[in-house]
PDB file of C-alpha atoms in Angstrom:
ATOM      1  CA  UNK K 250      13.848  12.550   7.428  1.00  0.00           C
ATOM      2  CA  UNK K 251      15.823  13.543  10.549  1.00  0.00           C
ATOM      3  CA  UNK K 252      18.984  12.797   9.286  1.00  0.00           C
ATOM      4  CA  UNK K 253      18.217  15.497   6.545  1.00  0.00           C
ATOM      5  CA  UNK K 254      16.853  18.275   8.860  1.00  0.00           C
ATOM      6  CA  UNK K 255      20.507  17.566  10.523  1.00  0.00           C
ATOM      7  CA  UNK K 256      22.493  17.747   7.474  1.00  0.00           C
ATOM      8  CA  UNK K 257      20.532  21.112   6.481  1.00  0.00           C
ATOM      9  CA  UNK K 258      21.856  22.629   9.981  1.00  0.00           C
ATOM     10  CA  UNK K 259      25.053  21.610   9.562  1.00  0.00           C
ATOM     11  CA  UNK K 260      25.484  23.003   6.149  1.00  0.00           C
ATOM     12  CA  UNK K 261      23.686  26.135   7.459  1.00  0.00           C
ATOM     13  CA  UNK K 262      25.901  26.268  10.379  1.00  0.00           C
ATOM     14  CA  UNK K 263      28.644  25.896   8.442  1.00  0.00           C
ATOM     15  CA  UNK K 264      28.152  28.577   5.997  1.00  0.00           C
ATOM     16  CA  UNK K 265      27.271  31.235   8.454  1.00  0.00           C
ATOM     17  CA  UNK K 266      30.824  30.387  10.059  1.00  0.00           C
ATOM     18  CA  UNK K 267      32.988  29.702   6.968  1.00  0.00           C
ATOM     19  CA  UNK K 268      31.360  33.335   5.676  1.00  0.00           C
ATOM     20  CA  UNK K 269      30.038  35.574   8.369  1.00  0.00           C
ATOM     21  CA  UNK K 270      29.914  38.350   5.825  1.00  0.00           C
ATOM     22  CA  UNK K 271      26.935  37.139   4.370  1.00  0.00           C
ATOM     23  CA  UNK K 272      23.393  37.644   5.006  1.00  0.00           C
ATOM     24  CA  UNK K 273      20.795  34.146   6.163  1.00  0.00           C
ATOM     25  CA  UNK K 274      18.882  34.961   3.188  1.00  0.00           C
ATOM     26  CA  UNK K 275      21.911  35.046   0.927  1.00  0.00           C
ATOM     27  CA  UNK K 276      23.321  31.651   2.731  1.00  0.00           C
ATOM     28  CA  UNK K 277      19.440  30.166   2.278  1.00  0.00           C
ATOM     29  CA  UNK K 278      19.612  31.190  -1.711  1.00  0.00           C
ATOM     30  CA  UNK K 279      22.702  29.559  -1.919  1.00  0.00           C
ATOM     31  CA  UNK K 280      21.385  26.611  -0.376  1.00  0.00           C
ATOM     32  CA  UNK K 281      18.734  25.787  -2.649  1.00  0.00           C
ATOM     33  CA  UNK K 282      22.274  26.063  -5.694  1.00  0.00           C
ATOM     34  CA  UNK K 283      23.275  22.638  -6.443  1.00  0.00           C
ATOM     35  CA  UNK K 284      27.147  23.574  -5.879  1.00  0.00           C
ATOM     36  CA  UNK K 285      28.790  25.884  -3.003  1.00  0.00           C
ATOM     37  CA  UNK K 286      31.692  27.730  -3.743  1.00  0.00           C
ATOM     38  CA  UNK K 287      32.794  29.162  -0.609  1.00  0.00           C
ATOM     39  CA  UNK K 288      34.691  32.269  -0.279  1.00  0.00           C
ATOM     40  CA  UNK K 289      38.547  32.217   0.871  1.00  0.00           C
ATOM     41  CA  UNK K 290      39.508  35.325   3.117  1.00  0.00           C
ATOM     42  CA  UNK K 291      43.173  35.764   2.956  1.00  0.00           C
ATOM     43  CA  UNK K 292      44.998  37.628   6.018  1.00  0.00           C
ATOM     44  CA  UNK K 293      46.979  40.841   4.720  1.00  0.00           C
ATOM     45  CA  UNK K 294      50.482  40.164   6.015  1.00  0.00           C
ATOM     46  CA  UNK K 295      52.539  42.534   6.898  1.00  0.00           C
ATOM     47  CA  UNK K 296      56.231  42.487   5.679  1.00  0.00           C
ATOM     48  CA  UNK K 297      58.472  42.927   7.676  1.00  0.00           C
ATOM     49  CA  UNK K 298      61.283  45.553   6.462  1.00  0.00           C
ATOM     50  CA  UNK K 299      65.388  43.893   6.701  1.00  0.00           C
ATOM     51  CA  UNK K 300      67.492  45.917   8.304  1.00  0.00           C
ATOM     52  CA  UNK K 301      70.960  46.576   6.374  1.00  0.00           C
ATOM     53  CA  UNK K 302      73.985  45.989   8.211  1.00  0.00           C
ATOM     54  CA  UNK K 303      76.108  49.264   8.289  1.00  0.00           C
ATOM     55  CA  UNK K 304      79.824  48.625   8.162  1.00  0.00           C
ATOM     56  CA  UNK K 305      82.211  50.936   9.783  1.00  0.00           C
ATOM     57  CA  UNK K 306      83.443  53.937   7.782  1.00  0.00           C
ATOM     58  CA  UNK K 307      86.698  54.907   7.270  1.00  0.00           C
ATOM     59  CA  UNK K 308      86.820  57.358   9.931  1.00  0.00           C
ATOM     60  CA  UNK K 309      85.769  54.370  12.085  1.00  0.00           C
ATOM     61  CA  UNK K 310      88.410  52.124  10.944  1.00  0.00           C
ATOM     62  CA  UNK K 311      91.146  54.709  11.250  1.00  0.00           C
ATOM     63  CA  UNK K 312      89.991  54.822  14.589  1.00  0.00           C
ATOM     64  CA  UNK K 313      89.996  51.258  15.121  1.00  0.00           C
ATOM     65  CA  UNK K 314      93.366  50.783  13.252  1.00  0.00           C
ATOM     66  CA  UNK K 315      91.828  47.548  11.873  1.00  0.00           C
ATOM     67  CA  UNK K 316      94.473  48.179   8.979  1.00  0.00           C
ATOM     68  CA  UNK K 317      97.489  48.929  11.163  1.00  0.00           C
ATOM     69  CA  UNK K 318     100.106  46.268  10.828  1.00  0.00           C
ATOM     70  CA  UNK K 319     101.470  45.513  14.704  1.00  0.00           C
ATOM     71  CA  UNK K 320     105.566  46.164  15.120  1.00  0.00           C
ATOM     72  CA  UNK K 321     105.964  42.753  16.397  1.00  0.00           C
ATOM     73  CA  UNK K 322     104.546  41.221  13.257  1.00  0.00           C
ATOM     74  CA  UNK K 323     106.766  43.287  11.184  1.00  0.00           C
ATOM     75  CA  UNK K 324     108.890  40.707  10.004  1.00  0.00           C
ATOM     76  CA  UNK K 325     109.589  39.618   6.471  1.00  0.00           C
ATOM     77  CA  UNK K 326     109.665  35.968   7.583  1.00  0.00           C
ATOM     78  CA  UNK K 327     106.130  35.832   8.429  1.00  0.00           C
ATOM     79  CA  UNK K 328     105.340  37.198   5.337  1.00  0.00           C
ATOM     80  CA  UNK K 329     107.023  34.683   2.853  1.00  0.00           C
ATOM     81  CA  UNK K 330     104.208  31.651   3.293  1.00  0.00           C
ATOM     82  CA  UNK K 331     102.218  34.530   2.112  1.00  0.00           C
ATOM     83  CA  UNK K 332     104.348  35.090  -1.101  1.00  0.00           C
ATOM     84  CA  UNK K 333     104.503  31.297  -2.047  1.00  0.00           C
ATOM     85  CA  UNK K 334     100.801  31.137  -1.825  1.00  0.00           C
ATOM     86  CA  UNK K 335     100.520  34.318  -4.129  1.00  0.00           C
ATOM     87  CA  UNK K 336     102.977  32.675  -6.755  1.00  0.00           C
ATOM     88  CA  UNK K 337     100.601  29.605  -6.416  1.00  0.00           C
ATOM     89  CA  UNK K 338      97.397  31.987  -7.521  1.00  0.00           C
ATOM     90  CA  UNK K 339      99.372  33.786 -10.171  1.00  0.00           C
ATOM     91  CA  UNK K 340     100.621  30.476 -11.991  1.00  0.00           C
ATOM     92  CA  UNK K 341      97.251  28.873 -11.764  1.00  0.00           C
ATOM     93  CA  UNK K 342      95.439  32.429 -13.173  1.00  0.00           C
ATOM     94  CA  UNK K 343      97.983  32.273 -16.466  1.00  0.00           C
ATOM     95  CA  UNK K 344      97.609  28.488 -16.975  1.00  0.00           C
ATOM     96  CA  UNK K 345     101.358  27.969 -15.694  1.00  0.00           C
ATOM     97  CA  UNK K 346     103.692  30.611 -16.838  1.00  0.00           C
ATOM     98  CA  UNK K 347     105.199  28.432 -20.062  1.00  0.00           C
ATOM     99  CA  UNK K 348     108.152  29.907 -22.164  1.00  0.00           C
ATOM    100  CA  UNK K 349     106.120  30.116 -25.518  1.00  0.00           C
ATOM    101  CA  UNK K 350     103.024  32.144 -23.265  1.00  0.00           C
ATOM    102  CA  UNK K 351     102.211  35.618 -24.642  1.00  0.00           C
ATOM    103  CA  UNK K 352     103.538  37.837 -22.585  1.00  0.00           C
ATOM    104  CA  UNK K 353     100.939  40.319 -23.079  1.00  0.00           C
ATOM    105  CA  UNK K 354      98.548  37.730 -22.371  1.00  0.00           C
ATOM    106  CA  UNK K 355     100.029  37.514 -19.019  1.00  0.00           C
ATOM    107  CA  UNK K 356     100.654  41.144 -18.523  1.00  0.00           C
ATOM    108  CA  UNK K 357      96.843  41.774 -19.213  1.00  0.00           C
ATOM    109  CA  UNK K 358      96.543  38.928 -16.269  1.00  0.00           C
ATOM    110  CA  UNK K 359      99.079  40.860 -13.524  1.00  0.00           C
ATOM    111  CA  UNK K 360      97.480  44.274 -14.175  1.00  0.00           C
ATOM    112  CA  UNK K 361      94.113  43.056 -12.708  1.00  0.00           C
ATOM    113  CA  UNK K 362      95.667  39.824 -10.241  1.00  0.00           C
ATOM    114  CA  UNK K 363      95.706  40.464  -6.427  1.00  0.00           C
ATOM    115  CA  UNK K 364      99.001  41.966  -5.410  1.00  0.00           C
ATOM    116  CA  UNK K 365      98.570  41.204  -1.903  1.00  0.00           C
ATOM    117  CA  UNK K 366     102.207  38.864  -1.214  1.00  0.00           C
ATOM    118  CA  UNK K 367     103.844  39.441  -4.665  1.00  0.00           C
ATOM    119  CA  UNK K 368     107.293  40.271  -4.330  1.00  0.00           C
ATOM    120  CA  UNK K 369     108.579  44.130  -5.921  1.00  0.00           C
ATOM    121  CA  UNK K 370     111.093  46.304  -6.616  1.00  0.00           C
ATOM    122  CA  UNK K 371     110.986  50.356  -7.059  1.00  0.00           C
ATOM    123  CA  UNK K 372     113.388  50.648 -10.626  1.00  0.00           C
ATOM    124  CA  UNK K 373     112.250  53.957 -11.241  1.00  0.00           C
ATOM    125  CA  UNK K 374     111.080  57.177  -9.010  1.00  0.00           C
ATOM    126  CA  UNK K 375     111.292  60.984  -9.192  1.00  0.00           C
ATOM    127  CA  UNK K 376     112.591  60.266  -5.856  1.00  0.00           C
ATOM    128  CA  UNK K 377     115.649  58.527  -5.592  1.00  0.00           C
ATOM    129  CA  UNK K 378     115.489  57.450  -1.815  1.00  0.00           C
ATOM    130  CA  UNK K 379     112.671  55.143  -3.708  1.00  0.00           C
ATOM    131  CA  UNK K 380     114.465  53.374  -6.160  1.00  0.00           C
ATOM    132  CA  UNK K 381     115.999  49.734  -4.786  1.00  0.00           C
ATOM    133  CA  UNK K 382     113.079  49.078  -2.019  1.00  0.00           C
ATOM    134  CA  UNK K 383     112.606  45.618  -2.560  1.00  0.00           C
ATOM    135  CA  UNK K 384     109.890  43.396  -0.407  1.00  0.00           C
ATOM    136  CA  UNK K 385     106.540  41.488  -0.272  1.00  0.00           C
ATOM    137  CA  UNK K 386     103.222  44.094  -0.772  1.00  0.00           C
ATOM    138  CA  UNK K 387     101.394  43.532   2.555  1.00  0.00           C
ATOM    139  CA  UNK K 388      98.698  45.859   1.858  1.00  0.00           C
ATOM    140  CA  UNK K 389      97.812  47.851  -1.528  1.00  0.00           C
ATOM    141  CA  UNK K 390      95.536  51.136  -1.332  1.00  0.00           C
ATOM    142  CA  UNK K 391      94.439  53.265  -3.856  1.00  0.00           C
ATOM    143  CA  UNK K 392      97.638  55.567  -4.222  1.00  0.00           C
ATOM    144  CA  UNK K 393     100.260  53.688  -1.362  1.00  0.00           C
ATOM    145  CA  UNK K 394     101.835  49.896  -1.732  1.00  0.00           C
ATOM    146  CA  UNK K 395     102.578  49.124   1.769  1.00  0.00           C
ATOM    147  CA  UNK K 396     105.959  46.910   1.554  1.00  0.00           C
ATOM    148  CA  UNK K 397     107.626  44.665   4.271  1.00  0.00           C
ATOM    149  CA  UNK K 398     111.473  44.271   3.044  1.00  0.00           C
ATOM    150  CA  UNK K 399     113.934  41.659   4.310  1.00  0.00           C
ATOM    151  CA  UNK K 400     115.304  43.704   6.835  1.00  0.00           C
ATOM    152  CA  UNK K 401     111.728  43.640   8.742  1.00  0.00           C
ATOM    153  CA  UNK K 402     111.006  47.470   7.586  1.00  0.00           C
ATOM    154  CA  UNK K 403     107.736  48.342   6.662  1.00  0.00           C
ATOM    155  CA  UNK K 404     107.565  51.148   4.074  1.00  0.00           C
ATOM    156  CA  UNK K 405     104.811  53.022   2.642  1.00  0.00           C
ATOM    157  CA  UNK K 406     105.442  53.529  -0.716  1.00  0.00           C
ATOM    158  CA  UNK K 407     103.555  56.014  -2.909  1.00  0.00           C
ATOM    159  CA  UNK K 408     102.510  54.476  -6.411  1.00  0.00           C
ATOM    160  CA  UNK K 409     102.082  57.872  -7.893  1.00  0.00           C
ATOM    161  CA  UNK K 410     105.660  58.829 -10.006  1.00  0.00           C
ATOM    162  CA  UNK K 411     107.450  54.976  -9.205  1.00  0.00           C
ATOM    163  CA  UNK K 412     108.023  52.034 -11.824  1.00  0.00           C
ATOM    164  CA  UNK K 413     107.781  48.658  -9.955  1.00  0.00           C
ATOM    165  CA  UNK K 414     108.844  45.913 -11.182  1.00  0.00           C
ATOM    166  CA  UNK K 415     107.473  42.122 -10.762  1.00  0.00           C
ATOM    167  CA  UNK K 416     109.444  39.031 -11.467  1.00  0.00           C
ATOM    168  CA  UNK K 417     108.112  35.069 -11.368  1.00  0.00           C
ATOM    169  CA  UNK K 418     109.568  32.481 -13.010  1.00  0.00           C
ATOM    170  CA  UNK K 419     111.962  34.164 -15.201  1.00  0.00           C
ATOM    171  CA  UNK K 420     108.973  36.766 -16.191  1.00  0.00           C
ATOM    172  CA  UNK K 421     109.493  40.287 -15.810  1.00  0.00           C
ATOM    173  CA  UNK K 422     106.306  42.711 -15.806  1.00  0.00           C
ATOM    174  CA  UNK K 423     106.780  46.490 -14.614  1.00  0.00           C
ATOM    175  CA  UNK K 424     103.587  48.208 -12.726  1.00  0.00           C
ATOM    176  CA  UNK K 425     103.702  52.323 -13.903  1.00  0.00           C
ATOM    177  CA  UNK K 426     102.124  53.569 -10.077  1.00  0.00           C
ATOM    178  CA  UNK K 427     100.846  56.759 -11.873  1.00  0.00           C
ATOM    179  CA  UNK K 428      98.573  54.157 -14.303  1.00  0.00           C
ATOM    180  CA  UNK K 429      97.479  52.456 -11.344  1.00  0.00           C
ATOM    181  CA  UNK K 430      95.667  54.546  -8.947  1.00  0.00           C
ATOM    182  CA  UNK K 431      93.215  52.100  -7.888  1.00  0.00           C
ATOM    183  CA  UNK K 432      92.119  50.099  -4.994  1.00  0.00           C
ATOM    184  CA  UNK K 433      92.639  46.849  -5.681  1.00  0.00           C
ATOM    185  CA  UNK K 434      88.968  45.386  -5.863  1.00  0.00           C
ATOM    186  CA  UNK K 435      88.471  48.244  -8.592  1.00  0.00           C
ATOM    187  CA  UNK K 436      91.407  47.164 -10.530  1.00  0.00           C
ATOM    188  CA  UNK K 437      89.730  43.608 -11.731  1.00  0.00           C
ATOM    189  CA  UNK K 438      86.725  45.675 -13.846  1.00  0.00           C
ATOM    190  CA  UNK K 439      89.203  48.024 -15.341  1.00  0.00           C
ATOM    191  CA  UNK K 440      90.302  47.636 -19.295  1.00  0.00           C
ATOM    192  CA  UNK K 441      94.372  48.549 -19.385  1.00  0.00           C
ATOM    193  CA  UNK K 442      96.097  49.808 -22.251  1.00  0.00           C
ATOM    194  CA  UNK K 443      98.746  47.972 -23.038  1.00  0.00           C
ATOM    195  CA  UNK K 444      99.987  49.838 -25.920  1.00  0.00           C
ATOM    196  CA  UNK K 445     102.145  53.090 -26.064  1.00  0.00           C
ATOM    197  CA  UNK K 446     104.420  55.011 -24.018  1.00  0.00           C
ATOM    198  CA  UNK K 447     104.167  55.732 -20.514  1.00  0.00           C
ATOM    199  CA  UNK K 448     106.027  58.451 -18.418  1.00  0.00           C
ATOM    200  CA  UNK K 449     106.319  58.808 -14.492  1.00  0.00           C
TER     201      UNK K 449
END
């Protein structure tokens, strides 16, 4: 019938498109199959490689003084929204600071808590011109505390041979600097002793 002869074409026609790898006499033997299974050809794609974003490095930043602290914002005033909002993180990391806590429960805490806005004093220093600097930590490095006191003075205090000492509601921790030579984002991961004596 016609409409056969038609439907043969088509199916023909189709074949030799759907798989133009294949021979007509390959295409006819398949024809004469009960079932066609027709080949998929996938296109290879090509990935496409990310690019990493480079920061700057630290030459590039000293250059850029993105750390520098401007003289007019060298005020201790500015500064104390700064230190209520860091009491505010340090009472909610210690579950409120309760009388019957364990203090060295909550010393473990402070040795690996943001110091960014907490409020110290130098007790102790092999150099004397150290000892009574009291302000809010602006910045913290690996071996400086940078300090803002209330008389709008920024000092740069070394941590290396100082005691500090940290008080919030009515507890008192002391930092040893010379135990604590680490950038702040390294201090979280770090175990502390708690135990035994320490010298400057």
């Amino acid at each position: 019938p016609q409409d056969s002869e038609k439907a043969k074409t088509f199916v023909h026609g189709f074949l030799k498109r759907s798989m133009p790898k294949m021979k007509d006499e390959a295409i006819q033997e398949m024809l004469t199959r009960k079932a066609v299974v027709l080949e998929h050809y996938q296109k290879k794609k090509t990935k496409q490689k990310r690019k990493k974003t480079k920061g700057f490095t630290a030459k590039q930043r000293r250059e850029l003084r993105l750390f520098e602290i401007e003289p007019e914002q060298q005020r201790y005033a500015i500064f104390l929204p700064l230190h209520e909002l860091w009491k505010q993180y340090i009472r909610d990391l210690c579950h409120g600071l309760k009388p019957d806590a364990q203090p060295h429960m909550i010393q473990g805490k402070l040795l690996k808590a943001d110091l960014h806005g907490a409020i110290v004093t130098v007790t102790k220093s092999k150099c004397p011109s150290y000892v009574g600097i009291t302000g809010i930590i602006l910045q913290e490095f690996k071996h400086v505390f940078k300090i803002i006191t209330k008389e709008d003075e920024l000092k740069v205090v070394p941590k290396l041979n100082n005691v500090f000492s940290l008080e919030l509601d009515g507890f008192i921790s002391y930092i040893y600097g010379s135990k604590f030579l680490l950038r702040a984002s390294e201090r979280s991961a770090k175990k502390f002793k708690l135990k035994g004596t320490i010298d400057l």
